[in-house]
Structure formats: structure tokens, C-alpha cells
Amino acid sequence: MSEEKNTTQTPAVEPAVQNQVPGPATAPRAGGRPGRGASRGGRGGEGAGRGRGRGDRRSDSREPKEYEQKILELSRVTRVTAGGKRMRFRAALVIGNQAGKVGFGVAKGADVAMAVEKAFRQAKKNMFVIPMANETVPHAVNEKFGAAIVLLKPAPKGTGLKAGGAVRVVLELGGVPNAVSKIQGSSNKINVAKATMKALKRLRLPVKVASEVK
């Protein structure tokens, strides 16, 4: 009888031992690989954030410029001093938003990039709004600078710009869709551009002229 009791007790002991063995194996260890995985996940999050930041920078660099610019003249000038010849660069450029604002600047610099940058800043300071009526200049005007004379006349819609040289560049960047111009005297680009700017500044709208008379 004692042998039968032993045989009946042994099956009850074995399942208890088997149930206790998987317990420690399934328990997570503190500071183990799950922590490393989480840290790697954190790094992945940082990498994703960096990727979005770079994308934003690229998208910012692709944004349209505030002003369009065009170089009218780029020349090298030499100045003779007591120490010898001093060579510099001169840049003349026109800027505009093609919506009624335009500016012109001339500047010198030790290299081309510096001359262009200084001319751009000067043109930005000299910007003004072109008065327009019915998508053209309100009235005819002529102006002189140096030996260059520029004549501007209004034109009906659909005519386009009948102009050439520096006058066309100024009107295009200024956003004048229709106009007729004529250049007399000197064809120097800088003088023609300055004469064109003076002519545009003399333009007045009819309503504004009536208010000034009153």
C-alpha cells in the first residue's frame, strides 16, 4: 500500500515543478534588451525629426524670390593711385516684383559678387511704385539723363511692350504690360535706365492730379 501511495503522489509533484519553471523565464529583466530597443526607437524618432527639419529647409530654399533682378551692365574699372593701379568691378542692375514696384542701383566692389550685392541693396532702397491706369502708363512723358532721352507713351490692352534695351528691362520688372517707348541721343545703358526711372517717377494718375489742383 505504501508503494501505491508513492506512485500516486509523484504525478502531483511533477506538474507543480513544471509550472514553476516557466515563471522566471517569462519575467522581463530590468535594464535588458527591451530598454535598448526603446532607446533605439528614441533615436529613430530623433532621426525622423531631423529628416523633417532638413525637408523644411529645402522647401524654404525653393520659395520664390521677393524681387526679380537683371544685370544691365557688369564692367571692370581701373583706378590709378600712387601705389599703382587699383582694379574694381561695377555692376548696374534693375530689380522689381513685376507688380508695380521697380528699382535701379549701381555700385562698385572688389569682386563681382560684392558689386552685385551692393547694387542690389542700393536698388532696393530706391524702389518706388509705378502709377498705372488701364494696364499702361497714364500719360506720355519724356525725361533726359546725361545725353540719353527716353520717351514713354501709353498703349491699349494687348499691345505689349514696344521697347528695347534698358527701357524694356525696367518696364518688364516693374510690371507694365503695355507701353510704347523711344530712345534718343545716347544709348548708354546706365543713362537710359536712369532716364527711364526719372520718367516713371514723373507719372501721375488723373485723380491725383485733380486733387493736387484743388
mmCIF file of C-alpha atoms in Angstrom:
data_model
loop_
_atom_site.group_PDB
_atom_site.id
_atom_site.type_symbol
_atom_site.label_atom_id
_atom_site.label_comp_id
_atom_site.label_asym_id
_atom_site.label_seq_id
_atom_site.Cartn_x
_atom_site.Cartn_y
_atom_site.Cartn_z
ATOM 1 C CA MET A 1 0.000 0.000 0.000
ATOM 2 C CA SER A 2 2.854 2.366 0.744
ATOM 3 C CA GLU A 3 4.198 1.848 -2.779
ATOM 4 C CA GLU A 4 0.847 2.739 -4.320
ATOM 5 C CA LYS A 5 0.712 5.955 -2.314
ATOM 6 C CA ASN A 6 4.143 6.951 -3.561
ATOM 7 C CA THR A 7 3.152 6.356 -7.152
ATOM 8 C CA THR A 8 0.031 8.427 -6.754
ATOM 9 C CA GLN A 9 1.931 11.324 -5.126
ATOM 10 C CA THR A 10 4.639 11.626 -7.763
ATOM 11 C CA PRO A 11 2.313 12.869 -10.570
ATOM 12 C CA ALA A 12 1.056 15.633 -8.275
ATOM 13 C CA VAL A 13 4.591 16.875 -7.591
ATOM 14 C CA GLU A 14 5.776 16.954 -11.240
ATOM 15 C CA PRO A 15 3.153 19.412 -12.556
ATOM 16 C CA ALA A 16 3.980 21.797 -9.739
ATOM 17 C CA VAL A 17 7.634 21.746 -10.722
ATOM 18 C CA GLN A 18 6.760 22.256 -14.384
ATOM 19 C CA ASN A 19 4.540 25.222 -13.565
ATOM 20 C CA GLN A 20 7.303 26.865 -11.566
ATOM 21 C CA VAL A 21 9.993 26.527 -14.240
ATOM 22 C CA PRO A 22 8.499 28.845 -16.938
ATOM 23 C CA GLY A 23 7.854 31.598 -14.382
ATOM 24 C CA PRO A 24 11.408 33.057 -14.196
ATOM 25 C CA ALA A 25 11.925 32.627 -17.966
ATOM 26 C CA THR A 26 8.934 34.795 -18.886
ATOM 27 C CA ALA A 27 9.682 37.542 -16.340
ATOM 28 C CA PRO A 28 11.330 40.609 -18.007
ATOM 29 C CA ARG A 29 14.785 41.612 -16.874
ATOM 30 C CA ALA A 30 15.350 45.166 -15.742
ATOM 31 C CA GLY A 31 17.806 47.073 -17.909
ATOM 32 C CA GLY A 32 17.808 44.362 -20.553
ATOM 33 C CA ARG A 33 17.335 44.445 -24.299
ATOM 34 C CA PRO A 34 13.862 45.983 -24.162
ATOM 35 C CA GLY A 35 15.499 49.162 -22.814
ATOM 36 C CA ARG A 36 17.982 49.172 -25.667
ATOM 37 C CA GLY A 37 15.188 48.720 -28.139
ATOM 38 C CA ALA A 38 13.351 51.661 -26.645
ATOM 39 C CA SER A 39 16.461 53.787 -26.840
ATOM 40 C CA ARG A 40 16.883 52.787 -30.445
ATOM 41 C CA GLY A 41 13.303 53.739 -31.043
ATOM 42 C CA GLY A 42 14.061 57.110 -29.476
ATOM 43 C CA ARG A 43 16.977 57.560 -31.822
ATOM 44 C CA GLY A 44 14.714 56.692 -34.694
ATOM 45 C CA GLY A 45 12.324 59.387 -33.549
ATOM 46 C CA GLU A 46 15.164 61.893 -33.450
ATOM 47 C CA GLY A 47 16.241 60.839 -36.936
ATOM 48 C CA ALA A 48 12.717 61.315 -38.201
ATOM 49 C CA GLY A 49 12.648 64.760 -36.646
ATOM 50 C CA ARG A 50 15.943 65.651 -38.295
ATOM 51 C CA GLY A 51 14.646 64.442 -41.624
ATOM 52 C CA ARG A 52 11.606 66.697 -41.363
ATOM 53 C CA GLY A 53 13.828 69.626 -40.430
ATOM 54 C CA ARG A 54 16.002 69.143 -43.498
ATOM 55 C CA GLY A 55 12.928 68.876 -45.660
ATOM 56 C CA ASP A 56 11.641 72.174 -44.292
ATOM 57 C CA ARG A 57 14.955 73.842 -45.101
ATOM 58 C CA ARG A 58 14.845 72.570 -48.654
ATOM 59 C CA SER A 59 11.274 73.751 -49.083
ATOM 60 C CA ASP A 60 12.237 77.181 -47.736
ATOM 61 C CA SER A 61 15.093 77.436 -50.220
ATOM 62 C CA ARG A 62 12.679 76.706 -53.074
ATOM 63 C CA GLU A 63 10.346 79.561 -52.161
ATOM 64 C CA PRO A 64 10.009 82.232 -54.859
ATOM 65 C CA LYS A 65 12.183 85.311 -54.582
ATOM 66 C CA GLU A 66 10.741 88.568 -53.345
ATOM 67 C CA TYR A 67 12.212 90.547 -56.253
ATOM 68 C CA GLU A 68 13.407 89.536 -59.685
ATOM 69 C CA GLN A 69 16.669 91.097 -60.811
ATOM 70 C CA LYS A 70 18.555 91.547 -64.055
ATOM 71 C CA ILE A 71 22.075 92.865 -64.526
ATOM 72 C CA LEU A 72 22.209 95.612 -67.124
ATOM 73 C CA GLU A 73 25.959 96.084 -67.139
ATOM 74 C CA LEU A 74 28.947 94.480 -65.468
ATOM 75 C CA SER A 75 32.303 96.093 -66.165
ATOM 76 C CA ARG A 76 35.813 96.271 -64.754
ATOM 77 C CA VAL A 77 37.106 99.696 -63.820
ATOM 78 C CA THR A 78 40.696 100.649 -63.036
ATOM 79 C CA ARG A 79 41.776 103.492 -60.817
ATOM 80 C CA VAL A 80 45.362 104.754 -60.877
ATOM 81 C CA THR A 81 46.724 105.682 -57.449
ATOM 82 C CA ALA A 82 50.141 106.492 -56.025
ATOM 83 C CA GLY A 83 50.613 102.835 -55.136
ATOM 84 C CA GLY A 84 49.672 101.617 -58.610
ATOM 85 C CA LYS A 85 46.546 100.555 -60.443
ATOM 86 C CA ARG A 86 43.528 99.511 -58.412
ATOM 87 C CA MET A 87 41.082 97.244 -60.207
ATOM 88 C CA ARG A 88 37.428 97.044 -59.162
ATOM 89 C CA PHE A 89 34.129 95.875 -60.637
ATOM 90 C CA ARG A 90 30.997 97.912 -61.306
ATOM 91 C CA ALA A 91 27.513 96.397 -61.523
ATOM 92 C CA ALA A 92 24.295 98.045 -62.679
ATOM 93 C CA LEU A 93 21.082 96.099 -62.146
ATOM 94 C CA VAL A 94 17.314 96.509 -62.079
ATOM 95 C CA ILE A 95 15.028 94.776 -59.571
ATOM 96 C CA GLY A 96 11.249 94.563 -59.408
ATOM 97 C CA ASN A 97 8.325 92.431 -58.268
ATOM 98 C CA GLN A 98 6.627 92.554 -61.702
ATOM 99 C CA ALA A 99 3.574 94.035 -59.983
ATOM 100 C CA GLY A 100 4.222 97.775 -59.981
ATOM 101 C CA LYS A 101 7.447 98.149 -57.960
ATOM 102 C CA VAL A 102 10.864 98.713 -59.535
ATOM 103 C CA GLY A 103 14.306 99.935 -58.500
ATOM 104 C CA PHE A 104 17.708 100.602 -60.054
ATOM 105 C CA GLY A 105 21.175 100.567 -58.493
ATOM 106 C CA VAL A 106 24.822 100.989 -59.487
ATOM 107 C CA ALA A 107 27.695 100.026 -57.199
ATOM 108 C CA LYS A 108 31.365 99.030 -57.202
ATOM 109 C CA GLY A 109 33.133 96.249 -55.354
ATOM 110 C CA ALA A 110 36.398 94.386 -55.032
ATOM 111 C CA ASP A 111 34.850 91.401 -56.843
ATOM 112 C CA VAL A 112 31.775 90.706 -58.935
ATOM 113 C CA ALA A 113 29.710 89.235 -56.100
ATOM 114 C CA MET A 114 30.328 92.218 -53.845
ATOM 115 C CA ALA A 115 29.481 94.695 -56.608
ATOM 116 C CA VAL A 116 26.215 92.899 -57.418
ATOM 117 C CA GLU A 117 25.235 92.667 -53.760
ATOM 118 C CA LYS A 118 25.861 96.375 -53.154
ATOM 119 C CA ALA A 119 23.965 97.314 -56.309
ATOM 120 C CA PHE A 120 21.032 95.154 -55.198
ATOM 121 C CA ARG A 121 20.887 96.875 -51.811
ATOM 122 C CA GLN A 122 21.010 100.287 -53.471
ATOM 123 C CA ALA A 123 18.259 99.333 -55.922
ATOM 124 C CA LYS A 124 16.110 98.079 -53.057
ATOM 125 C CA LYS A 125 16.459 101.438 -51.299
ATOM 126 C CA ASN A 126 15.471 103.292 -54.486
ATOM 127 C CA MET A 127 12.332 101.242 -55.178
ATOM 128 C CA PHE A 128 9.042 103.012 -55.866
ATOM 129 C CA VAL A 129 5.557 102.216 -57.159
ATOM 130 C CA ILE A 130 4.773 102.910 -60.822
ATOM 131 C CA PRO A 131 1.418 104.687 -61.343
ATOM 132 C CA MET A 132 -0.644 102.769 -63.917
ATOM 133 C CA ALA A 133 -4.106 103.139 -65.419
ATOM 134 C CA ASN A 134 -5.792 100.528 -67.633
ATOM 135 C CA GLU A 135 -2.649 98.358 -67.586
ATOM 136 C CA THR A 136 -0.418 101.076 -69.056
ATOM 137 C CA VAL A 137 1.201 104.371 -68.153
ATOM 138 C CA PRO A 138 -1.421 107.096 -67.547
ATOM 139 C CA HIS A 139 0.049 109.669 -69.955
ATOM 140 C CA ALA A 140 3.018 110.398 -72.207
ATOM 141 C CA VAL A 141 6.227 111.586 -70.596
ATOM 142 C CA ASN A 142 9.829 112.163 -71.641
ATOM 143 C CA GLU A 143 12.905 112.571 -69.479
ATOM 144 C CA LYS A 144 16.606 113.147 -70.012
ATOM 145 C CA PHE A 145 19.665 111.923 -68.144
ATOM 146 C CA GLY A 146 23.081 112.789 -69.493
ATOM 147 C CA ALA A 147 22.876 112.535 -73.265
ATOM 148 C CA ALA A 148 20.064 109.935 -73.207
ATOM 149 C CA ILE A 149 16.422 110.930 -73.742
ATOM 150 C CA VAL A 150 13.583 108.457 -73.088
ATOM 151 C CA LEU A 151 10.009 108.922 -74.296
ATOM 152 C CA LEU A 152 7.157 106.821 -72.839
ATOM 153 C CA LYS A 153 3.623 106.674 -74.246
ATOM 154 C CA PRO A 154 0.509 104.756 -73.133
ATOM 155 C CA ALA A 155 -0.763 101.852 -75.240
ATOM 156 C CA PRO A 156 -4.096 99.960 -75.343
ATOM 157 C CA LYS A 157 -4.518 96.488 -73.870
ATOM 158 C CA GLY A 158 -2.946 93.732 -75.915
ATOM 159 C CA THR A 159 -0.252 95.937 -77.405
ATOM 160 C CA GLY A 160 2.520 94.657 -75.159
ATOM 161 C CA LEU A 161 5.818 96.411 -74.659
ATOM 162 C CA LYS A 162 7.194 98.125 -77.720
ATOM 163 C CA ALA A 163 10.502 98.995 -76.141
ATOM 164 C CA GLY A 164 14.079 97.865 -76.252
ATOM 165 C CA GLY A 165 17.279 97.907 -74.267
ATOM 166 C CA ALA A 166 17.258 99.116 -70.687
ATOM 167 C CA VAL A 167 13.775 100.626 -71.059
ATOM 168 C CA ARG A 168 12.261 97.215 -71.714
ATOM 169 C CA VAL A 169 14.041 95.668 -68.731
ATOM 170 C CA VAL A 170 12.770 98.389 -66.387
ATOM 171 C CA LEU A 171 9.185 98.136 -67.653
ATOM 172 C CA GLU A 172 9.128 94.321 -67.550
ATOM 173 C CA LEU A 173 10.430 94.070 -63.990
ATOM 174 C CA GLY A 174 8.142 96.927 -62.986
ATOM 175 C CA GLY A 175 5.098 95.053 -64.260
ATOM 176 C CA VAL A 176 3.972 97.472 -67.006
ATOM 177 C CA PRO A 177 2.179 95.232 -69.544
ATOM 178 C CA ASN A 178 1.544 97.775 -72.320
ATOM 179 C CA ALA A 179 3.627 100.794 -73.319
ATOM 180 C CA VAL A 180 5.488 102.375 -76.216
ATOM 181 C CA SER A 181 8.929 103.927 -75.781
ATOM 182 C CA LYS A 182 11.611 105.618 -77.812
ATOM 183 C CA ILE A 183 15.273 106.305 -77.020
ATOM 184 C CA GLN A 184 17.024 109.353 -78.421
ATOM 185 C CA GLY A 185 20.597 110.516 -78.092
ATOM 186 C CA SER A 186 22.998 108.273 -76.196
ATOM 187 C CA SER A 187 22.349 104.542 -75.905
ATOM 188 C CA ASN A 188 24.389 104.122 -72.720
ATOM 189 C CA LYS A 189 22.534 101.524 -70.641
ATOM 190 C CA ILE A 190 23.050 103.241 -67.304
ATOM 191 C CA ASN A 191 21.966 106.650 -68.607
ATOM 192 C CA VAL A 192 18.951 105.148 -70.381
ATOM 193 C CA ALA A 193 17.902 103.265 -67.238
ATOM 194 C CA LYS A 194 18.220 106.387 -65.091
ATOM 195 C CA ALA A 195 16.243 108.435 -67.617
ATOM 196 C CA THR A 196 13.535 105.754 -67.612
ATOM 197 C CA MET A 197 13.352 105.801 -63.822
ATOM 198 C CA LYS A 198 13.028 109.591 -63.831
ATOM 199 C CA ALA A 199 10.247 109.390 -66.424
ATOM 200 C CA LEU A 200 8.322 106.796 -64.393
ATOM 201 C CA LYS A 201 8.603 108.927 -61.254
ATOM 202 C CA ARG A 202 7.008 111.843 -63.111
ATOM 203 C CA LEU A 203 3.861 109.859 -63.919
ATOM 204 C CA ARG A 204 0.663 110.994 -62.188
ATOM 205 C CA LEU A 205 -2.790 109.453 -62.123
ATOM 206 C CA PRO A 206 -5.670 111.683 -63.285
ATOM 207 C CA VAL A 207 -7.430 111.543 -59.911
ATOM 208 C CA LYS A 208 -4.271 112.536 -58.093
ATOM 209 C CA VAL A 209 -3.675 115.464 -60.455
ATOM 210 C CA ALA A 210 -7.230 116.742 -59.879
ATOM 211 C CA SER A 211 -6.776 116.571 -56.113
ATOM 212 C CA GLU A 212 -3.483 118.470 -56.364
ATOM 213 C CA VAL A 213 -5.159 121.248 -58.418
ATOM 214 C CA LYS A 214 -7.842 121.682 -55.786
#
